[in-house]
XYZ file of C-alpha atoms in Angstrom:
504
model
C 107.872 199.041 116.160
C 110.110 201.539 113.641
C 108.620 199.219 110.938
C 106.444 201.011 108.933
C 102.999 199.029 108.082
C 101.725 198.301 104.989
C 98.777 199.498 103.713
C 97.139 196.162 103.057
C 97.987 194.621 106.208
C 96.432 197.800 108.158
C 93.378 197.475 106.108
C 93.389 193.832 106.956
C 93.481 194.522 110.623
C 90.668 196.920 110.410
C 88.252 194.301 108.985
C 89.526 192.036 111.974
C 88.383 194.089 114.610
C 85.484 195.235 112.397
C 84.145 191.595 111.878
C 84.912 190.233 115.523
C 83.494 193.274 117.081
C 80.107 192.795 115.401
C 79.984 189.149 115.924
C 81.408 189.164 119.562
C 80.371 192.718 121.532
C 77.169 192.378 123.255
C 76.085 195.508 123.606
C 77.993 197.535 120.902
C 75.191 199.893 119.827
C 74.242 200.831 123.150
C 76.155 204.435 123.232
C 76.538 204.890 119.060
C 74.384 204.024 116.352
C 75.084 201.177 114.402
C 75.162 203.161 111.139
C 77.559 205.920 112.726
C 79.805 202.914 113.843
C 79.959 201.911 110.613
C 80.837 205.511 108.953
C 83.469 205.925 111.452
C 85.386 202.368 110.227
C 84.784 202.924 106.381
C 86.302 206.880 107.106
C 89.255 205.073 108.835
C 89.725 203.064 106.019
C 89.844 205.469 103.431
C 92.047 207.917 104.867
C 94.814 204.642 104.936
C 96.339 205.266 101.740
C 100.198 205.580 103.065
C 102.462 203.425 105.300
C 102.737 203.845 109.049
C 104.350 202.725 112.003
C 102.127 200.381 114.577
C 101.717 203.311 117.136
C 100.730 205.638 114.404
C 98.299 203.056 113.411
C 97.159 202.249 116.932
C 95.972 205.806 117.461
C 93.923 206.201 114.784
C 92.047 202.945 115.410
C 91.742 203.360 119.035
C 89.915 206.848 118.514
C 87.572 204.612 116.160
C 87.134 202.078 118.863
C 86.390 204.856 121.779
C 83.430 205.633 120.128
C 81.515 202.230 121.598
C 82.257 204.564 124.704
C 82.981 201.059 127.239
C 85.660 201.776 128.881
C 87.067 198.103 129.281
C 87.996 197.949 125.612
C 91.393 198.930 124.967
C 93.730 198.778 121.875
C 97.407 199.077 123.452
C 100.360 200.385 121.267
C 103.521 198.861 120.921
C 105.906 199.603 123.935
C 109.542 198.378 124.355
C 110.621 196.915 127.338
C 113.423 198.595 129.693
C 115.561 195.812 129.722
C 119.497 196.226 130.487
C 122.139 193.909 129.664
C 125.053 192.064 131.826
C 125.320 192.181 135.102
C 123.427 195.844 135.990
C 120.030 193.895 134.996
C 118.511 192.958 138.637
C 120.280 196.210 139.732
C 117.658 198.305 137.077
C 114.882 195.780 138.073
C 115.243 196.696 141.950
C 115.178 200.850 141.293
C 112.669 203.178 140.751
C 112.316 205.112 137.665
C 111.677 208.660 137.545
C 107.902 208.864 136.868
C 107.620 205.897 139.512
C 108.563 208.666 141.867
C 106.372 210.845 141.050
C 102.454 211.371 141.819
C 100.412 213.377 139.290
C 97.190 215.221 139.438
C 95.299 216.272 136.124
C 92.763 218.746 136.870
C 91.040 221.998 134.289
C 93.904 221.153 131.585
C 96.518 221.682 134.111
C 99.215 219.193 135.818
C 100.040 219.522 139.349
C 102.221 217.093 141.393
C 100.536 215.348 143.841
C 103.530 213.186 145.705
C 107.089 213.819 146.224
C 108.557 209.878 146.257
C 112.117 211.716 145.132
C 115.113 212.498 147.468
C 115.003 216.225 146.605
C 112.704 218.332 149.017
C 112.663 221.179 147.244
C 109.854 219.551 144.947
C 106.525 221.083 146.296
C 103.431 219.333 145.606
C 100.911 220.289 144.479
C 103.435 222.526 141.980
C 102.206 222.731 138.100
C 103.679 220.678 135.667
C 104.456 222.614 132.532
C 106.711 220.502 130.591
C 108.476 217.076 131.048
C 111.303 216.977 128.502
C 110.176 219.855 126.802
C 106.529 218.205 126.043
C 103.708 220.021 127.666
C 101.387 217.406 129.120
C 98.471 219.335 127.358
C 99.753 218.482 123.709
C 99.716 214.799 125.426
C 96.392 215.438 126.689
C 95.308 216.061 122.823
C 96.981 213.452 121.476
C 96.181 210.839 123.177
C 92.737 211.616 125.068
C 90.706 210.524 121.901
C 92.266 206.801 122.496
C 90.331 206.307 125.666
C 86.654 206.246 127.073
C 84.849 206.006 129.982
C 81.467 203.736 130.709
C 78.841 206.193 128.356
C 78.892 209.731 128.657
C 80.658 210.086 132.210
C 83.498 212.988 132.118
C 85.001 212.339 136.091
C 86.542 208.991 134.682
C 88.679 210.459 131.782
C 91.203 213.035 134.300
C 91.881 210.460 136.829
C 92.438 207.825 133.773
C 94.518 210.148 132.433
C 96.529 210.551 135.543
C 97.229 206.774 135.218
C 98.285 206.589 132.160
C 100.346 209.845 132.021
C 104.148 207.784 132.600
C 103.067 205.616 129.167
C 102.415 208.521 126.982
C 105.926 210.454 128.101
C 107.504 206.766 127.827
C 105.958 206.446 123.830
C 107.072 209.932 123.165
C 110.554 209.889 124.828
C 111.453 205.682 125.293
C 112.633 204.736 128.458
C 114.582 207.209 130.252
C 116.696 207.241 133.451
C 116.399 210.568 133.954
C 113.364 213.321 133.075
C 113.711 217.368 133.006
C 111.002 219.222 134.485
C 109.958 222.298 134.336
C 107.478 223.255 137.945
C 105.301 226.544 138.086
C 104.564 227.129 142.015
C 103.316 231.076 142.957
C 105.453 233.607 141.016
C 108.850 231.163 140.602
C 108.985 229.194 137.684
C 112.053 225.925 137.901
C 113.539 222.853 136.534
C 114.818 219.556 137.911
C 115.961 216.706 136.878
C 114.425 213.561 138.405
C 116.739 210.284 137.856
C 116.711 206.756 138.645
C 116.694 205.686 142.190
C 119.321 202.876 142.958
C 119.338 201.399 146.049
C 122.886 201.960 147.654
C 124.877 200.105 149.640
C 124.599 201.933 152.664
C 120.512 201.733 152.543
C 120.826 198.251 152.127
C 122.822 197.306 154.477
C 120.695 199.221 157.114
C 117.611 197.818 155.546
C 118.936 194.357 156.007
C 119.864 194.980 159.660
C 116.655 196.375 160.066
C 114.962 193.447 158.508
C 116.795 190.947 160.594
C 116.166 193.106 163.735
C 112.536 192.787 162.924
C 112.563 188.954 162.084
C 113.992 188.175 165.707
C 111.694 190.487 167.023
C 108.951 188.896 165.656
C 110.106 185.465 166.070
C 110.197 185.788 169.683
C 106.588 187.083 169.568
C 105.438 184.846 166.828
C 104.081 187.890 164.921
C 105.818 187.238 161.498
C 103.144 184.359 160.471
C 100.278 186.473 161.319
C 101.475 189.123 159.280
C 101.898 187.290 156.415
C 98.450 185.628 157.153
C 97.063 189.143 157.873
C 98.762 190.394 154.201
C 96.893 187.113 152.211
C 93.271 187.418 153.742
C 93.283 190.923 152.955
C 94.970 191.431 149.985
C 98.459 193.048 150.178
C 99.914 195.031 147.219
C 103.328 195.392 147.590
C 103.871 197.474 144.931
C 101.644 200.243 146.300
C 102.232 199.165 150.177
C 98.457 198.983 150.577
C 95.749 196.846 151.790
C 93.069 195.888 149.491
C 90.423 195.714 152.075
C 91.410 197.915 155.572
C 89.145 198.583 158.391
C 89.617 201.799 160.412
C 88.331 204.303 163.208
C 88.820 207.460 161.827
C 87.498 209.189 165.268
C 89.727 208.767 167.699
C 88.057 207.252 170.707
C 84.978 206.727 169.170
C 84.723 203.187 168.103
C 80.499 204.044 167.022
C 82.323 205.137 163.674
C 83.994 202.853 161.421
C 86.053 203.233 157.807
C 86.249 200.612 155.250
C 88.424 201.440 152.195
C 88.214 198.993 149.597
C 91.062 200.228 147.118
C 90.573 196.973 144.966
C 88.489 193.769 144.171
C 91.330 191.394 143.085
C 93.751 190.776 146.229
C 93.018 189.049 149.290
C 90.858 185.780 150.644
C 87.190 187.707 150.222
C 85.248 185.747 152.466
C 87.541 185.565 155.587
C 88.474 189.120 155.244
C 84.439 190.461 155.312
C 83.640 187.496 157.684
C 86.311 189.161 160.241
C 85.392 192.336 159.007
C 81.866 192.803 159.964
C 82.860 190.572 163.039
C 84.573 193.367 164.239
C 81.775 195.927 163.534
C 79.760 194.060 165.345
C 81.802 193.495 168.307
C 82.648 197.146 168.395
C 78.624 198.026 167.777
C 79.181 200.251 164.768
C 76.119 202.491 164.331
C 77.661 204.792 161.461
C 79.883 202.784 158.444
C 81.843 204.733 155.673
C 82.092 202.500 153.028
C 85.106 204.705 150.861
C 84.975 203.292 146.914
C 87.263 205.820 145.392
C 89.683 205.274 142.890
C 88.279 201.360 142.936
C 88.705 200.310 139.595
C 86.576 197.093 140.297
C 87.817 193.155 140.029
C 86.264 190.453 140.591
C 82.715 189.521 140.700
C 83.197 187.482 143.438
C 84.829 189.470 145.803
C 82.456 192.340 145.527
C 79.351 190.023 145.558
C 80.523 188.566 149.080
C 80.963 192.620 150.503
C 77.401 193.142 149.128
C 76.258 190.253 150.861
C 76.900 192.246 154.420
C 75.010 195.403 153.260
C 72.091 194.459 151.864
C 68.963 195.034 154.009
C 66.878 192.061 152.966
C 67.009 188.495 153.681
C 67.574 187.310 150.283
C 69.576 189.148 147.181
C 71.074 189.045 143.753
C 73.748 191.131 142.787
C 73.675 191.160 138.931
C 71.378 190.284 136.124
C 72.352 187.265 133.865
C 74.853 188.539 131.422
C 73.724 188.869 127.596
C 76.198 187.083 125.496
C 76.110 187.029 121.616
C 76.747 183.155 121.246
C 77.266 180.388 123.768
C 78.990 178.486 121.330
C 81.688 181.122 120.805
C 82.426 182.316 124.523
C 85.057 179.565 125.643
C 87.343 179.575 122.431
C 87.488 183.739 122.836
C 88.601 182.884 125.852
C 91.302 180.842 124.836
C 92.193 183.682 122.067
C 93.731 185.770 124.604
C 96.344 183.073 125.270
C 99.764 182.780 124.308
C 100.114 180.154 122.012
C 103.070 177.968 123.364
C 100.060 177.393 125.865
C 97.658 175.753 123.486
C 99.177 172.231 124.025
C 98.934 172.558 127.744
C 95.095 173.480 127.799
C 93.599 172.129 125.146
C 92.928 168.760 127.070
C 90.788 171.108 129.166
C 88.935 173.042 126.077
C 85.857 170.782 125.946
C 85.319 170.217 129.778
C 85.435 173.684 129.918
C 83.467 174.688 127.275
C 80.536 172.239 128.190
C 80.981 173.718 131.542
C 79.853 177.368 129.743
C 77.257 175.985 127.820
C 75.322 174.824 130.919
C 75.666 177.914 132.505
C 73.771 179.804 129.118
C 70.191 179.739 127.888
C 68.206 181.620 125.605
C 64.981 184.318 125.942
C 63.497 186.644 124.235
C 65.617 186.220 121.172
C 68.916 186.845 123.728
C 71.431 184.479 125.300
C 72.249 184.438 128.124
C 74.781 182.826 130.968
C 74.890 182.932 134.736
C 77.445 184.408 136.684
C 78.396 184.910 140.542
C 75.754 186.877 142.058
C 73.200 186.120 139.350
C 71.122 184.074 141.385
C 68.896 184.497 144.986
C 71.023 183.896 147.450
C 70.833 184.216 151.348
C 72.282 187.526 152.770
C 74.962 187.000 155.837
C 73.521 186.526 159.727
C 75.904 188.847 161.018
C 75.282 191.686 158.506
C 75.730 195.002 159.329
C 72.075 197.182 159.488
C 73.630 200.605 160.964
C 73.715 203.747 158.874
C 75.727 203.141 155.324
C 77.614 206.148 153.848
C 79.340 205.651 150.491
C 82.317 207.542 149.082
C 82.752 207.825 145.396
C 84.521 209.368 142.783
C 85.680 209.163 138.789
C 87.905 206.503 139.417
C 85.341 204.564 140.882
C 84.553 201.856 138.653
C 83.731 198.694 136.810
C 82.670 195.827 139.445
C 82.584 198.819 142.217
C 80.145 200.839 140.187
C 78.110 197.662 139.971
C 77.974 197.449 144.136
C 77.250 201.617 143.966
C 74.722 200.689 141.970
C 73.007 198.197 143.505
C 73.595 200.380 146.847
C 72.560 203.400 145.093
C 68.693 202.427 143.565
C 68.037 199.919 146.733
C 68.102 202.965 148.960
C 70.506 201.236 151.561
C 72.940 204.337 151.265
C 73.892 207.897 151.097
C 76.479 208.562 148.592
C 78.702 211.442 149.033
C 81.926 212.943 146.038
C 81.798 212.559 142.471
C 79.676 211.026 139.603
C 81.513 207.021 139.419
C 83.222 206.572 136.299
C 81.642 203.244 135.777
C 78.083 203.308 134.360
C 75.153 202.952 136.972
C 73.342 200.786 134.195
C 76.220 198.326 133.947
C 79.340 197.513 131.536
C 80.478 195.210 129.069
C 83.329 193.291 130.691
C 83.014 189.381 132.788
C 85.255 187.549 130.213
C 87.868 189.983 128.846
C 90.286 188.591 126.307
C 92.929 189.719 124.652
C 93.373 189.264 121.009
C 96.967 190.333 119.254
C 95.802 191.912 115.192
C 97.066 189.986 112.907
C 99.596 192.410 110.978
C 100.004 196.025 113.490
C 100.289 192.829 116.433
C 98.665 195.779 119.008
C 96.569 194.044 121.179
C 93.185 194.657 121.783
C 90.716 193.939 124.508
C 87.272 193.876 124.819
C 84.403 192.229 126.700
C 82.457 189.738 126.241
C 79.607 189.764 128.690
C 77.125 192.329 129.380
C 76.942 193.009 133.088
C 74.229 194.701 134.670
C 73.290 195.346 138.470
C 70.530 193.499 139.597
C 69.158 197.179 140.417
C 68.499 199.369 137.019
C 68.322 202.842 136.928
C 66.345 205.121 134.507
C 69.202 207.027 132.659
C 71.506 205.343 130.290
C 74.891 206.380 129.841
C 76.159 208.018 133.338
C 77.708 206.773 136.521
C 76.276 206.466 140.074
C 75.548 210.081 141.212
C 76.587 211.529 144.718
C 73.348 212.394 146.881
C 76.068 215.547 148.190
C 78.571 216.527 145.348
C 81.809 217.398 146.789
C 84.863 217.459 144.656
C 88.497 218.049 146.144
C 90.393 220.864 145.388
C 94.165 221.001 144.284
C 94.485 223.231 147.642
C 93.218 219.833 149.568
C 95.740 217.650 147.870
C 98.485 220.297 148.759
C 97.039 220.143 152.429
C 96.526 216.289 152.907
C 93.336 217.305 153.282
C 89.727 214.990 152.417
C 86.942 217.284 152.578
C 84.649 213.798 151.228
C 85.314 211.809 154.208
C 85.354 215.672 156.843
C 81.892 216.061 155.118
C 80.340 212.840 156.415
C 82.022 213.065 159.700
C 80.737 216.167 160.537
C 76.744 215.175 159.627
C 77.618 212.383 161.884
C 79.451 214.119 164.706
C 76.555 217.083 164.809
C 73.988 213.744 165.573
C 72.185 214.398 162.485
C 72.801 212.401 159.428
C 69.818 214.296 157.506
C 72.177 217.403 157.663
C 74.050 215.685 154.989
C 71.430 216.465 152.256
């Protein structure tokens, strides 16, 4: 990482990406013209005339890259890992760091804390940010914001994106830190802190043991602790965020006519039990009004998403997505196996054939195109016990990837009314499905891009933007000071006043 690069070797990795790029993308002149793509590399290359270090290098290629505007390709720069010695190791791995306390908020060029996870109560949230270490977060913003894209020309994506990836800009600039200075701004009073690692002491863990054994007789004698656990797997538990993939709720109290399904993710949990019991229980409970809440879904897997689609859909029969264009069926399975560490090699390679004849039968050709199948590609039945009440969908920048492709879909086939923010995910689709990960030859950054050309089975008009709300509503700093979620208050009122056209 402090080695500086060579010029040849940079130049070498430029032509890498260059030449698999063209060969590999599917879809790479969709936001940028070829011969603009083209200027942009052969300016990179000529302003490389003097060593530089791999992050230096990564920056200037990843602005390159952004240009292709998909938001699934990513060149990552070189980060060390926190890793203490002797016996304080699993000690460090079991605390939380200072920015893991921390929840941020990047809204108009301005940083405002948006959760307290800290000991000290005198941190106020929704407070501005003006400098962590001395850096503000706008010089970050500058630096780094040309590095990363959404889907086409949507803006909503790029703040909460940036929110996300705030703690690994401070952590390139300052290293890994146990403790961070920082400067707040809240009304006329402007202070510092000092936000350090969180150990877990003895005390705490002796009480959380107690409490955990407490719990596990409890449970025991009411055989609850399997069903938990059973509960956690079907619908997808993340225990580093303490959160549910899939949870179904009644946000009216006593009113079991309205129902709340937030889908934070499409990568944990057992998909088809968890919708099965799901829409089970809408039915039971006769759900006339559904809130289907997307935000901050940054998509997952096909599969997952298909089977939720497969309850929503009006009509008998559906398909979720269009084949996906590919640029060579020959290629596909061994770019696959690029991403792979190569101590692996040996293990898989017995399965390299199988697997790519496998690929080839899903692909055929048309129109001068290839083309393979993926889940959801085909007509398939839609579920008996679907739900046909009144569909409301919540979405927002951070809404994206496989979840745009379900907003989509939603969206165009008329089945909903969509209420927040333009989706950071393009309505037309994304470049993603097979997404591997290929280390350059000399900088080593790696560098991921997709391979497969996704589109809903549902096309819209414009190129370039996300899903669109049918009633904009964008929350305030003030409502993330006041808990408050004036998306979800806006459909609950059109509902509760017994007229969902009021909504419009």
């Amino acid at each position: 990482m402090e080695t500086p690069l060579r010029v040849e070797a940079m130049q070498q990795d430029i032509n890498y990406v260059e030449h698999n790029l063209w060969k590999m993308h599917p879809d790479l002149f969709l936001y940028v013209r070829e011969d603009q793509l083209k200027t942009k590399f052969d300016s990179l290359r000529s302003t490389i005339r003097q060593p530089l270090l791999p992050n230096q290098f990564q920056l200037a290629l990843a602005s390159v890259l952004a240009q292709v505007r998909q938001g699934h390709m990513t060149l990552s720069p070189l980060i060390s890992k926190f890793d203490p010695k002797g016996k304080d190791k699993v000690r460090y791995q079991k605390s939380k760091g200072p920015f893991s306390q921390l929840g941020f908020l990047w809204q108009e060029n301005t940083l405002y804390l948006s959760k307290n996870g800290t000991l000290d109560s005198t941190l106020v949230v929704g407070a501005k940010i003006l400098t962590i270490e001395g850096i503000q977060p706008q010089n970050l913003y500058a630096k780094y914001r040309p590095t990363f894209t959404s889907d086409g020309y949507n803006t909503t994506f790029i703040d909460q994106a940036f929110e996300r990836l705030l703690p690994r800009y401070y952590q390139l600039e300052l290293g890994d830190r146990d403790s961070i200075a920082i400067v707040f701004s809240d009304a006329d009073s402007t202070y510092r802190r000092t936000i350090v690692r969180r150990f877990e002491t003895a005390e705490k863990k002796a009480k959380v043991e107690a409490k955990h054994v407490a719990t596990e007789k409890k449970d025991k004698s009411t055989e609850k602790k399997s069903d938990t656990k059973k509960q956690r797997k079907i619908f997808g538990y993340n225990a580093n965020l303490k959160r549910m993939s899939k949870q179904l709720s009644f946000p009216v109290k006593g009113d079991s006519s309205i129902a709340l399904l937030k889908v934070a993710d499409f990568s944990y949990g057992s998909p088809k039990e968890a919708y099965r019991r799901i829409f089970h229980r809408l039915e039971l409970c006769s759900v006339q009004y559904l809130i289907l809440d997307l935000r901050g879904n940054m998509g997952g897997r096909l599969s997952d998403v298909k089977e939720l689609y497969s309850y929503l859909v009006e009509e008998d029969k559906y398909q979720f997505v269009q084949p996906a264009v590919i640029t060579s069926k020959f290629n596909l399975p061994f770019y696959q196996m690029k991403g792979l560490p190569g101590w692996s090699y040996p293990v898989i390679s017995p399965f390299i054939l199988p697997s790519a004849i496998v690929s080839w039968t899903k692909t055929f050709s048309k129109d001068g195109l290839n083309y393979t199948h993926l889940t959801g590609s085909k007509i398939e039945k839609s579920k008996a016990g679907r739900y046909r009440g009144d569909l409301f969908v919540l979405i927002d920048g951070g809404t994206f990837s496989a979840a745009s492709l379900i907003a989509a879909n939603l969206k165009v086939g008329k089945r909903a009314v969509f209420v927040g923010e333009e989706t950071g995910g393009a309505a037309s689709g994304t470049v993603a499905g097979v997404l591997p990960v290929l280390k350059l030859p000399n900088s080593h950054l790696r560098w991921r891009f997709g391979l497969m050309d996704v589109k809903p089975y549902y096309q819209v008009n414009e190129t370039g933007r996300g899903v669109m709300p049918d009633v904009p509503v964008v929350r305030s700093v003030d409502d993330v000071i006041r808990a408050k979620d004036p998306v979800l208050d806006r459909v609950l009122k059109s509902i509760k006043s017994n007229r969902v056209d009021v909504i419009y």
